[in-house]
Coordinates of C-alpha atoms in Angstrom, one line a residue:
Chain L
M839 CA 188.7 61.3 185.9
S840 CA 185.7 63.4 185.2
D841 CA 182.9 63.9 187.8
P842 CA 179.9 61.6 187.4
P843 CA 176.8 63.1 185.7
V844 CA 175.1 65.5 187.9
E845 CA 171.6 64.0 187.3
L846 CA 172.7 60.5 188.4
D847 CA 174.6 61.8 191.3
F848 CA 171.7 63.8 192.7
D849 CA 169.2 60.9 192.0
A850 CA 171.3 58.5 194.1
F851 CA 171.6 61.0 196.9
Y852 CA 167.9 61.7 196.9
V853 CA 166.9 58.0 197.0
A854 CA 169.4 57.1 199.6
S855 CA 168.7 60.0 202.0
R856 CA 165.0 60.9 201.7
R857 CA 163.6 58.3 204.1
R858 CA 166.2 59.1 206.7
L859 CA 165.5 62.8 206.5
L860 CA 161.8 62.2 206.7
G861 CA 162.2 60.4 210.0
Q862 CA 164.4 63.2 211.4
L863 CA 162.1 66.0 210.2
A864 CA 159.0 64.2 211.5
L865 CA 160.5 64.0 214.9
M866 CA 161.7 67.6 214.7
T867 CA 158.3 69.0 213.6
G868 CA 156.0 66.4 215.1
D869 CA 154.1 66.2 211.9
A870 CA 154.9 63.5 209.4
D871 CA 152.8 64.9 206.5
Q872 CA 154.4 68.3 206.8
A873 CA 157.8 66.7 207.2
Q874 CA 157.5 64.9 203.8
D875 CA 156.4 68.1 202.2
V876 CA 159.3 70.2 203.4
V877 CA 161.8 67.4 202.8
Q878 CA 160.7 67.2 199.1
E879 CA 160.8 71.0 198.8
A880 CA 164.3 71.1 200.3
F881 CA 165.4 68.5 197.7
V882 CA 164.1 70.8 195.0
R883 CA 166.3 73.5 196.3
A884 CA 169.2 71.1 196.6
W885 CA 168.7 70.2 193.0
Q886 CA 169.0 73.9 192.1
H887 CA 172.3 74.2 193.9
W888 CA 173.6 70.7 193.3
D889 CA 176.8 71.8 191.5
R890 CA 177.9 73.3 194.8
L891 CA 176.3 71.0 197.2
R892 CA 177.8 67.8 195.7
T893 CA 181.2 69.1 196.7
L894 CA 180.2 69.4 200.4
D895 CA 181.2 66.8 202.9
N896 CA 177.6 66.4 204.1
P897 CA 175.0 67.7 201.6
E898 CA 172.4 65.8 203.7
A899 CA 172.9 68.3 206.5
W900 CA 172.2 71.1 204.1
V901 CA 168.9 69.5 203.0
R902 CA 168.0 68.8 206.6
T903 CA 168.6 72.4 207.7
V904 CA 166.7 73.8 204.7
A905 CA 163.8 71.5 205.4
W906 CA 163.7 72.6 209.0
R907 CA 163.7 76.3 207.9
L908 CA 160.8 75.6 205.6
A909 CA 158.9 73.9 208.4
V910 CA 159.5 76.9 210.7
S911 CA 158.5 79.3 208.0
R912 CA 155.3 77.5 207.3
W913 CA 154.5 77.5 211.0
R914 CA 155.2 81.2 211.3
R915 CA 153.1 82.0 208.2
S916 CA 150.1 80.0 209.3
R917 CA 150.0 81.3 212.8
R918 CA 147.5 84.0 213.6
A919 CA 146.4 83.7 217.2
V920 CA 148.7 82.9 220.1
R921 CA 148.5 79.3 221.2
L922 CA 148.8 79.1 224.9
Y923 CA 149.9 75.6 225.1
P924 CA 153.3 74.1 224.0
R925 CA 153.6 73.8 220.3
V926 CA 152.5 70.3 219.7
A927 CA 152.0 68.2 216.7
V928 CA 148.7 68.6 214.8
A929 CA 146.8 65.5 214.0
E930 CA 148.5 63.5 211.3
A931 CA 146.5 62.8 208.1
S932 CA 148.0 59.4 207.9
P933 CA 147.1 56.8 210.5
P934 CA 149.9 56.5 213.2
Q935 CA 152.3 53.7 212.6
G936 CA 154.6 51.9 215.0
T937 CA 154.5 50.2 218.4
D938 CA 152.9 51.9 221.4
E939 CA 156.4 52.7 222.7
E940 CA 157.4 54.4 219.4
L941 CA 154.1 56.4 219.3
D942 CA 154.7 57.4 222.9
V943 CA 158.2 58.7 222.0
R944 CA 156.8 60.7 219.1
A945 CA 154.0 62.1 221.2
A946 CA 156.3 63.0 224.0
L947 CA 158.8 64.7 221.6
G948 CA 155.9 66.6 220.2
R949 CA 155.2 68.1 223.6
L950 CA 158.7 69.4 224.1
P951 CA 159.5 73.1 223.2
E952 CA 160.8 73.2 219.6
G953 CA 164.3 74.2 220.7
Q954 CA 164.7 71.2 223.0
R955 CA 163.2 68.9 220.4
L956 CA 165.5 70.2 217.7
V957 CA 168.7 69.8 219.6
L958 CA 167.7 66.4 220.9
V959 CA 167.0 65.1 217.4
L960 CA 170.1 66.6 215.9
H961 CA 172.3 65.3 218.7
E962 CA 170.8 61.9 219.4
L963 CA 169.3 60.9 216.1
C964 CA 171.5 62.7 213.5
D965 CA 174.7 62.0 215.5
L966 CA 175.9 65.6 215.5
S967 CA 178.3 66.6 218.3
V968 CA 177.2 69.4 220.6
E969 CA 179.6 71.7 218.7
Q970 CA 178.1 70.7 215.4
V971 CA 174.6 71.3 216.7
A972 CA 175.7 74.7 218.0
R973 CA 177.1 75.6 214.5
Q974 CA 174.1 74.4 212.7
T975 CA 171.6 76.1 214.9
G976 CA 173.6 79.2 215.6
L977 CA 173.2 78.7 219.4
P978 CA 176.0 79.0 221.9
V979 CA 177.4 75.6 223.0
G980 CA 176.2 76.2 226.6
T981 CA 172.7 76.8 225.4
V982 CA 172.8 73.5 223.4
K983 CA 173.9 71.6 226.4
S984 CA 171.3 73.2 228.7
R985 CA 168.6 72.4 226.1
L986 CA 169.8 68.8 225.8
A987 CA 169.6 68.5 229.6
R988 CA 166.2 70.1 229.9
G989 CA 164.9 68.1 226.9
R990 CA 166.1 64.8 228.3
A991 CA 164.6 65.6 231.7
A992 CA 161.2 66.6 230.2
L993 CA 161.2 63.5 227.9
A994 CA 162.0 61.3 230.9
D995 CA 159.1 62.8 232.8
L996 CA 156.7 62.5 229.8
L997 CA 157.7 58.9 229.2
G998 CA 157.3 58.0 232.8
S999 CA 160.9 56.9 233.4
D1000 CA 163.8 58.5 235.3
S1001 CA 166.1 60.9 233.5
E1002 CA 169.2 58.7 233.9
E1003 CA 167.6 56.0 231.8
V1004 CA 166.6 58.1 228.8
G1005 CA 169.6 60.5 229.2
D1006 CA 172.3 58.0 229.0
A1007 CA 173.8 59.3 225.8
Q1008 CA 176.4 61.8 226.8
P1009 CA 177.0 65.1 224.9
A1010 CA 179.9 64.9 222.5
Chain S
M1249 CA 165.4 50.0 228.9
P1250 CA 166.7 51.1 225.5
S1251 CA 168.7 54.2 225.3
L1252 CA 167.2 57.5 224.2
R1253 CA 169.2 57.2 220.9
D1254 CA 167.7 53.8 220.2
Q1255 CA 164.2 55.0 221.1
L1256 CA 164.5 58.0 218.7
A1257 CA 165.9 55.8 215.9
A1258 CA 163.0 53.3 216.3
A1259 CA 160.4 56.1 216.3
A1260 CA 162.0 57.7 213.2
R1261 CA 162.0 54.4 211.3
E1262 CA 158.2 54.1 211.8
V1263 CA 157.2 57.5 210.5
P1264 CA 154.5 57.0 207.9
E1265 CA 155.3 58.1 204.4
R1266 CA 153.3 59.0 201.3
R1267 CA 154.3 58.3 197.8
W1268 CA 157.6 60.2 197.1
A1269 CA 158.2 62.4 194.1
T1270 CA 160.5 60.7 191.6
P1271 CA 163.9 62.1 191.1
S1272 CA 162.7 63.4 187.7
D1273 CA 159.8 65.1 189.4
I1274 CA 162.3 66.9 191.7
A1275 CA 164.3 67.9 188.7
V1276 CA 161.3 69.3 186.9
R1277 CA 160.3 71.3 189.9
G1278 CA 163.8 72.6 190.3
R1279 CA 164.0 73.7 186.7
R1280 CA 160.6 75.4 187.1
R1281 CA 161.7 77.2 190.2
T1282 CA 164.9 78.4 188.6
R1283 CA 163.0 79.7 185.6
R1284 CA 160.6 81.6 187.9
Q1285 CA 163.5 83.2 189.8
R1286 CA 165.3 84.2 186.7
A1287 CA 162.1 85.6 185.2
A1288 CA 161.7 87.6 188.4
V1289 CA 165.1 89.1 188.1
V1290 CA 164.5 89.9 184.4
G1291 CA 161.1 91.4 185.2
A1292 CA 162.4 93.6 188.0
T1293 CA 165.2 94.8 185.8
F1294 CA 162.7 95.6 183.1
L1295 CA 160.5 97.6 185.5
V1296 CA 163.5 99.6 186.8
V1297 CA 164.6 100.4 183.3
A1298 CA 161.0 101.3 182.2
A1299 CA 160.6 103.5 185.3
V1300 CA 163.8 105.4 184.5
V1301 CA 162.8 105.9 180.9
L1302 CA 159.3 107.0 181.8
A1303 CA 160.6 109.3 184.5
A1304 CA 163.1 110.9 182.1
T1305 CA 160.5 111.5 179.5
G1306 CA 157.9 112.8 181.9
G1307 CA 155.7 109.8 181.5
L1308 CA 155.7 108.6 185.1
V1309 CA 154.0 110.5 187.8
P1310 CA 154.9 109.1 191.2
H1311 CA 151.9 108.5 193.4
R1312 CA 151.6 107.6 197.0
A1313 CA 148.6 107.4 199.1
A1314 CA 147.8 110.5 201.1
P1315 CA 148.3 110.1 204.9
S1316 CA 144.6 110.4 205.4
T1317 CA 143.9 107.3 203.3
P1318 CA 142.1 104.8 205.5
P1319 CA 143.7 101.3 205.8
V1320 CA 141.8 99.2 203.3
L1321 CA 142.7 96.0 201.7
T1322 CA 144.0 96.7 198.2
C1323 CA 144.9 94.1 195.6
L1324 CA 146.1 93.6 192.1
V1325 CA 144.1 92.1 189.3
A1326 CA 144.9 88.6 188.1
D1327 CA 147.3 89.5 185.3
G1328 CA 149.5 91.5 187.7
T1329 CA 148.5 94.9 186.5
P1330 CA 148.1 97.2 189.4
G1331 CA 144.5 98.1 190.0
P1332 CA 142.9 100.2 192.7
A1333 CA 140.5 97.6 194.0
A1334 CA 139.9 98.7 197.5
L1335 CA 137.9 96.3 199.6
P1336 CA 136.9 98.0 202.9
G1337 CA 135.2 95.9 205.5
R1338 CA 136.5 92.6 204.4
V1339 CA 138.7 89.9 205.9
L1340 CA 141.3 87.5 204.7
L1341 CA 140.7 83.9 205.6
G1342 CA 143.8 81.8 205.7
G1343 CA 143.4 78.1 205.1
R1344 CA 144.9 75.9 202.4
Q1345 CA 143.9 78.8 200.2
I1346 CA 143.4 82.4 201.2
V1347 CA 140.2 83.9 200.1
V1348 CA 138.7 87.4 200.6
V1349 CA 135.2 87.5 202.0
D1350 CA 132.8 90.4 202.4
L1351 CA 131.4 90.1 205.9
A1352 CA 128.3 92.1 205.0
T1353 CA 127.2 89.8 202.2
G1354 CA 129.0 86.6 203.1
R1355 CA 130.2 86.3 199.5
S1356 CA 133.8 85.6 198.6
V1357 CA 135.5 87.8 196.1
P1358 CA 136.4 85.9 192.9
A1359 CA 140.0 85.0 192.9
G1360 CA 140.7 86.9 189.7
D1361 CA 139.7 90.1 191.4
C1362 CA 142.5 90.0 193.8
G1363 CA 145.6 88.4 192.4
A1364 CA 147.9 90.0 195.0
V1365 CA 146.5 87.9 197.8
G1366 CA 146.5 84.6 196.1
S1367 CA 147.0 81.2 197.5
T1368 CA 150.5 81.7 198.9
E1369 CA 150.4 85.3 200.0
R1370 CA 149.2 86.8 203.2
A1371 CA 148.8 90.5 204.0
V1372 CA 150.0 92.3 207.1
P1373 CA 147.9 95.5 207.7
V1374 CA 149.9 98.7 208.3
T1375 CA 148.7 102.2 208.5
H1376 CA 148.9 103.4 204.9
A1377 CA 149.7 100.3 202.9
Q1378 CA 149.5 96.6 202.9
V1379 CA 152.6 94.4 203.2
T1380 CA 152.1 91.2 201.3
M1381 CA 154.2 88.2 201.5
G1382 CA 154.8 85.0 199.5
G1383 CA 153.6 84.6 196.0
P1384 CA 155.6 82.9 193.2
M1385 CA 158.8 84.8 194.1
D1386 CA 158.6 84.6 197.9
A1387 CA 158.5 88.4 197.8
V1388 CA 157.7 90.9 200.5
S1389 CA 156.0 93.8 198.9
I1390 CA 154.1 96.9 199.8
V1391 CA 150.8 97.5 198.0
D1392 CA 149.5 101.0 198.9
A1393 CA 145.9 102.3 198.6
S1394 CA 146.4 103.3 195.0
G1395 CA 147.4 99.7 194.0
Q1396 CA 151.1 100.6 193.6
R1397 CA 153.3 97.7 194.6
T1398 CA 156.9 98.1 195.8
T1399 CA 158.8 94.9 196.1
I1400 CA 161.3 94.7 198.9
G1401 CA 162.7 91.3 198.5
T1402 CA 162.5 88.9 195.6
D1403 CA 164.9 86.1 196.4
H1404 CA 164.0 82.8 197.9
S1405 CA 165.2 83.6 201.4
L1406 CA 162.7 83.1 204.1
T1407 CA 161.3 86.4 204.9
E1408 CA 158.7 87.7 207.3
A1409 CA 157.0 91.0 207.9
Y1410 CA 155.5 92.4 211.1
P1411 CA 153.6 95.6 211.8
T1412 CA 155.2 98.0 214.2
P1413 CA 153.3 100.2 216.8
D1414 CA 154.2 103.4 214.8
G1415 CA 152.3 102.1 211.7
G1416 CA 155.3 100.9 209.9
F1417 CA 156.6 97.4 209.6
L1418 CA 159.7 95.2 210.1
V1419 CA 161.0 92.7 207.6
V1420 CA 163.1 89.7 208.6
R1421 CA 165.3 88.1 206.0
D1422 CA 167.0 84.8 206.7
N1423 CA 170.5 84.8 205.2
Y1424 CA 171.0 81.1 205.3
P1425 CA 172.9 79.4 203.7
T1426 CA 175.2 82.3 203.0
T1427 CA 175.6 83.1 206.6
P1428 CA 173.9 81.7 209.7
D1429 CA 172.2 84.8 210.8
A1430 CA 169.3 87.1 209.7
T1431 CA 168.8 90.7 208.7
L1432 CA 166.3 93.2 210.1
L1433 CA 165.0 96.0 208.0
R1434 CA 162.6 98.5 209.5
Y1435 CA 160.2 100.7 207.4
D1436 CA 157.9 103.6 208.2
S1437 CA 154.3 103.7 207.2
N1438 CA 155.1 105.1 203.8
G1439 CA 157.4 102.2 203.0
S1440 CA 160.6 104.2 203.5
Q1441 CA 163.4 102.3 205.2
V1442 CA 164.2 103.9 208.5
S1443 CA 166.8 101.5 209.9
G1444 CA 168.8 98.5 209.0
P1445 CA 170.0 96.3 207.6
T1446 CA 170.9 95.0 211.0
K1447 CA 172.3 91.6 211.4
V1448 CA 171.2 89.6 214.4
P1449 CA 172.2 86.1 215.5
E1450 CA 170.1 83.3 214.0
S1451 CA 169.1 82.0 217.5
V1452 CA 167.5 85.3 218.3
V1453 CA 165.7 86.0 215.1
F1454 CA 164.6 82.4 214.7
A1455 CA 161.2 83.1 216.1
V1456 CA 160.4 86.8 215.8
E1457 CA 156.8 87.4 216.8
G1458 CA 156.4 91.1 216.6
V1459 CA 157.6 94.6 217.4
V1460 CA 157.0 96.1 220.9
D1461 CA 157.5 99.7 221.8
T1462 CA 160.8 98.9 223.3
G1463 CA 162.2 96.6 220.7
I1464 CA 161.5 93.3 219.0
A1465 CA 159.9 90.4 220.7
A1466 CA 161.8 87.4 219.5
G1467 CA 163.5 84.4 220.8
G1468 CA 164.3 80.8 221.0
N1469 CA 161.9 78.3 222.6
T1470 CA 162.8 78.4 226.2
D1471 CA 163.3 82.1 226.6
L1472 CA 161.9 85.2 225.1
Y1473 CA 164.2 88.1 224.1
I1474 CA 163.6 91.8 223.6
V1475 CA 166.0 92.9 220.9
D1476 CA 167.2 96.3 219.9
P1477 CA 166.2 96.6 216.2
A1478 CA 169.0 99.1 215.5
T1479 CA 171.9 97.0 216.9
G1480 CA 170.5 93.5 217.2
A1481 CA 171.6 93.6 220.9
V1482 CA 169.5 91.7 223.4
L1483 CA 167.9 94.2 225.8
R1484 CA 166.1 91.8 228.1
V1485 CA 165.6 88.1 228.5
L1486 CA 162.4 86.7 229.9
D1487 CA 163.3 83.3 231.2
R1488 CA 161.2 80.3 230.2
F1489 CA 158.5 82.3 228.5
T1490 CA 157.8 80.1 225.5
T1491 CA 154.6 81.4 223.9
W1492 CA 153.8 84.9 223.3
G1493 CA 152.0 87.5 221.1
V1494 CA 152.2 91.2 220.6
A1495 CA 149.3 93.7 220.5
A1496 CA 149.3 96.5 218.0
S1497 CA 149.9 98.8 220.9
G1498 CA 153.1 97.0 221.7
H1499 CA 151.9 95.0 224.8
L1500 CA 153.3 91.6 225.1
I1501 CA 151.6 88.4 226.3
A1502 CA 153.9 85.6 227.5
W1503 CA 153.1 82.2 229.0
R1504 CA 155.1 79.7 230.8
P1505 CA 154.5 76.1 229.7
H1506 CA 153.0 73.5 232.0
Y1507 CA 154.5 70.1 231.5
D1508 CA 153.4 68.4 234.6
K1509 CA 151.5 65.5 233.3
E1510 CA 150.2 64.7 236.8
T1511 CA 148.1 67.9 236.9
V1512 CA 147.2 68.5 233.2
E1513 CA 144.5 66.5 231.6
F1514 CA 145.0 66.1 227.9
T1515 CA 142.8 64.8 225.1
A1516 CA 143.0 61.1 224.4
D1517 CA 145.6 61.6 221.7
K1518 CA 147.7 63.5 224.2
Q1519 CA 147.8 66.6 222.0
I1520 CA 145.6 69.2 223.6
P1521 CA 145.5 70.2 227.3
L1522 CA 141.9 70.5 228.5
R1523 CA 142.1 71.3 232.2
C1524 CA 144.3 71.0 235.3
T1525 CA 143.9 69.4 238.6
P1526 CA 144.0 71.1 241.0
S1527 CA 145.1 74.2 239.1
C1528 CA 147.2 75.5 236.2
Q1529 CA 150.0 78.0 236.1
P1530 CA 148.7 81.5 235.5
I1531 CA 149.0 83.4 232.2
A1532 CA 151.7 86.1 232.6
I1533 CA 151.4 89.4 230.9
Y1534 CA 154.6 91.3 230.5
D1535 CA 154.1 95.0 230.1
T1536 CA 156.9 96.4 227.9
R1537 CA 156.3 100.0 229.2
T1538 CA 156.7 99.2 232.9
G1539 CA 158.9 96.1 232.7
T1540 CA 156.5 94.4 235.1
T1541 CA 154.7 91.1 234.8
R1542 CA 151.1 90.5 236.1
E1543 CA 149.5 87.1 236.3
Y1544 CA 145.9 86.1 235.4
P1545 CA 143.9 82.9 235.7
S1546 CA 144.6 80.5 232.8
T1547 CA 141.3 78.7 233.1
T1548 CA 137.6 79.5 232.9
P1549 CA 135.8 79.5 236.3
D1550 CA 134.8 75.9 235.7
G1551 CA 138.5 74.9 235.1
R1552 CA 138.8 74.7 231.3
L1553 CA 142.3 75.7 230.2
Y1554 CA 142.6 78.6 227.7
T1555 CA 144.5 77.4 224.7
S1556 CA 144.6 80.4 222.4
A1557 CA 144.5 84.2 222.8
A1558 CA 144.6 87.5 221.0
F1559 CA 145.2 91.0 222.2
S1560 CA 142.7 93.8 221.5
P1561 CA 144.2 96.4 219.2
D1562 CA 144.9 98.8 222.1
G1563 CA 146.3 96.1 224.3
T1564 CA 143.9 96.6 227.2
R1565 CA 141.9 93.4 226.8
L1566 CA 142.8 89.8 225.9
A1567 CA 140.4 87.4 224.1
L1568 CA 140.9 83.8 225.2
A1569 CA 139.4 80.5 224.0
T1570 CA 139.4 77.0 225.3
A1571 CA 139.7 73.9 223.1
D1572 CA 136.7 71.7 222.3
D1573 CA 136.7 68.4 224.3
P1574 CA 136.4 65.7 221.6
A1575 CA 134.9 63.4 224.3
S1576 CA 131.8 65.6 224.7
H1577 CA 132.0 68.1 221.8
D1578 CA 130.3 70.6 224.0
G1579 CA 132.1 73.4 222.3
S1580 CA 134.7 76.0 223.3
T1581 CA 134.4 78.9 225.6
V1582 CA 135.5 82.4 224.5
A1583 CA 136.4 84.9 227.1
V1584 CA 137.4 88.6 227.1
L1585 CA 139.7 89.5 230.0
D1586 CA 140.0 93.2 231.0
L1587 CA 143.7 93.5 232.0
A1588 CA 143.2 96.5 234.3
S1589 CA 140.4 95.1 236.4
G1590 CA 140.9 91.3 235.8
A1591 CA 137.1 91.0 235.0
T1592 CA 136.2 88.3 232.5
T1593 CA 133.2 88.2 230.1
L1594 CA 132.4 84.6 229.0
M1595 CA 130.6 83.1 225.9
P1596 CA 130.4 79.3 226.1
G1597 CA 129.3 76.8 223.5
I1598 CA 131.3 77.9 220.4
P1599 CA 131.6 75.0 217.9
S1600 CA 135.3 74.3 217.2
Q1601 CA 135.6 70.7 216.2
G1602 CA 138.9 69.8 214.8
Q1603 CA 140.7 73.0 215.8
P1604 CA 143.5 72.0 218.2
G1605 CA 143.6 75.3 220.0
G1606 CA 139.9 76.1 219.9
P1607 CA 138.4 78.8 217.6
S1608 CA 140.8 81.4 216.2
L1609 CA 140.2 84.9 217.5
T1610 CA 140.6 88.1 215.6
W1611 CA 139.8 91.6 216.9
L1612 CA 138.5 94.1 214.3
P1613 CA 140.7 97.2 214.2
G1614 CA 138.2 99.3 216.1
G1615 CA 138.3 96.9 219.1
A1616 CA 134.6 96.8 219.6
S1617 CA 134.0 93.4 218.1
L1618 CA 135.7 90.0 217.9
I1619 CA 135.6 87.6 215.0
V1620 CA 135.4 84.0 216.2
A1621 CA 136.2 81.4 213.6
G1622 CA 134.3 78.3 214.7
T1623 CA 134.2 75.0 212.9
T1624 CA 131.6 72.2 212.7
Q1625 CA 131.7 68.9 210.8
T1626 CA 130.5 70.6 207.7
G1627 CA 132.7 73.7 207.5
A1628 CA 133.7 76.9 209.1
Q1629 CA 131.6 79.6 210.5
L1630 CA 132.6 83.2 211.3
L1631 CA 130.8 84.5 214.3
V1632 CA 130.8 88.2 215.3
W1633 CA 130.7 89.0 219.0
H1634 CA 130.4 92.3 220.8
P1635 CA 131.8 91.3 224.3
G1636 CA 129.0 91.6 226.7
D1637 CA 126.2 90.6 224.3
S1638 CA 124.4 87.4 225.1
T1639 CA 124.6 86.0 221.5
L1640 CA 127.0 85.9 218.6
R1641 CA 125.9 86.9 215.1
P1642 CA 126.7 84.4 212.4
A1643 CA 128.5 86.3 209.6
V1644 CA 129.8 83.9 207.1
T1645 CA 129.5 80.1 206.6
L1646 CA 132.2 78.4 204.5
T1647 CA 132.8 74.9 203.3
G1648 CA 135.7 73.1 201.7
D1649 CA 139.2 74.5 202.1
A1650 CA 138.3 77.1 204.7
T1651 CA 137.3 74.5 207.4
S1652 CA 140.4 75.4 209.4
A1653 CA 140.3 79.1 208.7
T1654 CA 142.1 81.7 210.6
V1655 CA 141.2 85.3 210.1
S1656 CA 143.0 88.5 209.5
A1657 CA 140.9 91.6 210.0
L1658 CA 141.8 94.3 207.5
G1659 CA 138.7 96.4 207.5
Q1660 CA 138.8 100.1 208.5
D1661 CA 136.7 99.5 211.6
D1662 CA 133.8 97.3 212.6
T1663 CA 131.1 99.8 211.5
A1664 CA 131.6 98.7 207.9
W1665 CA 130.1 95.3 208.5
T1666 CA 127.9 95.3 211.6
Q1667 CA 125.0 96.4 209.4
P1668 CA 123.7 93.2 207.7

């Protein structure tokens, strides 16, 4: 049986995964507007390489990683002066949506160091194991575990709860 | 209490979204990008062949700027033809669109006059040439004072360039998705490669910030690494230094974050720290030459937390700024800290509405003056301050896209524009 047409295959992938990736990238970057920009640009690059990507087990992971790299690159390129506070989200152009609790979670995530935020979202939201997070980020497994622990503790502090409650998901 | 996983999933579901590009829009953009990349390869091949033919027939005379050529901003004309359009005494303003402004007249240079620094490129000043980045091919190129451009990378990898204390520069190339690492290439001031390619782990190169005289300041987000550019080996780890910057002289600023919400007062949107009660952790300055760290106050005498900083070119002073309090809009305070004596010179009342970290700060290469990019409700204003003077001199007022401008100083020295 022949492969389905590339165009249809990609279109279905794009429509099915873009909203999920937006949510993940928005939490990783702390900026919903930028997240949508980089997710769409990552899909453009995925379209270019679709012949190869469509054979991967998880092309969505490829798009997520490229989108994250694009976000980091934008941040690096726009940066001129040193910001002496933790890298936090800039004000969103769109009005915030969600309950107070959800906004608190996003605000708290935005105040975590990028490394902690990234591994927390990859592990807790994207359901990657610690080993998969380590492979995707290039970090040693021990570093991923320590960042998860630090991130959970910091998040618990920021959300005003104790770390056992927010840190109940165990590393894979 | 829901689990962390459930809380994150709920927060992700509620992220606001704009209208998405249609699948056909994505395909159109993909085809366009592919065409551009192929055209770049064809163009580069053509230029190489043409250069070989011209050199063989005596029609090409290699030219490189003499070592005494002052560091000026050079650019290409709009059609891509190299042109010796030197622009001394001007600055680049980076916002949604980069423009070039003559500080003496306050006028921007027409976009057609300077195609090399268009909307997606930025320039890194080096001693005898300019390194430009971005553009339609995501290229890193050298444009020397004669207008000659040498392209180092033309693929779509994510690349960065940083000036080095010896007047050269370092290029970082992200090798993803081929391999999960990055490559370092070091060049001298003439654009000749002096070391590399050196592969380093992705986790180290992930956030390269600059080159210090003992290596490369780089790192993850909880630690800061000093990396050997020749081998990629980590020479030193500074634990829990998460924010940093590098002076042209190779000094390093590092800062430990302060997450204790009981002592830090944030803005109402919880985004910007304003002050601490009773006190904030100090700013730590790590000296790469001595390997020692010295601490300085992280607030103004009245308790306002510094939120941005920039080293003077020689690394002996640090310019600092506080954020504007949106509750009072009483402006930001800019300070210059003498690192040897610890003395601070203050200038309060800088308008910086809408700038999360306060006004951006840029030293001019001579180190005598500071450009402060303040913002009001109507636009951006560049102010010139000689630390110690009682007033700032307005230099340029901009509207539109430049309202969140940051500044790169590319002039030879500040004498070129202190005369109105």
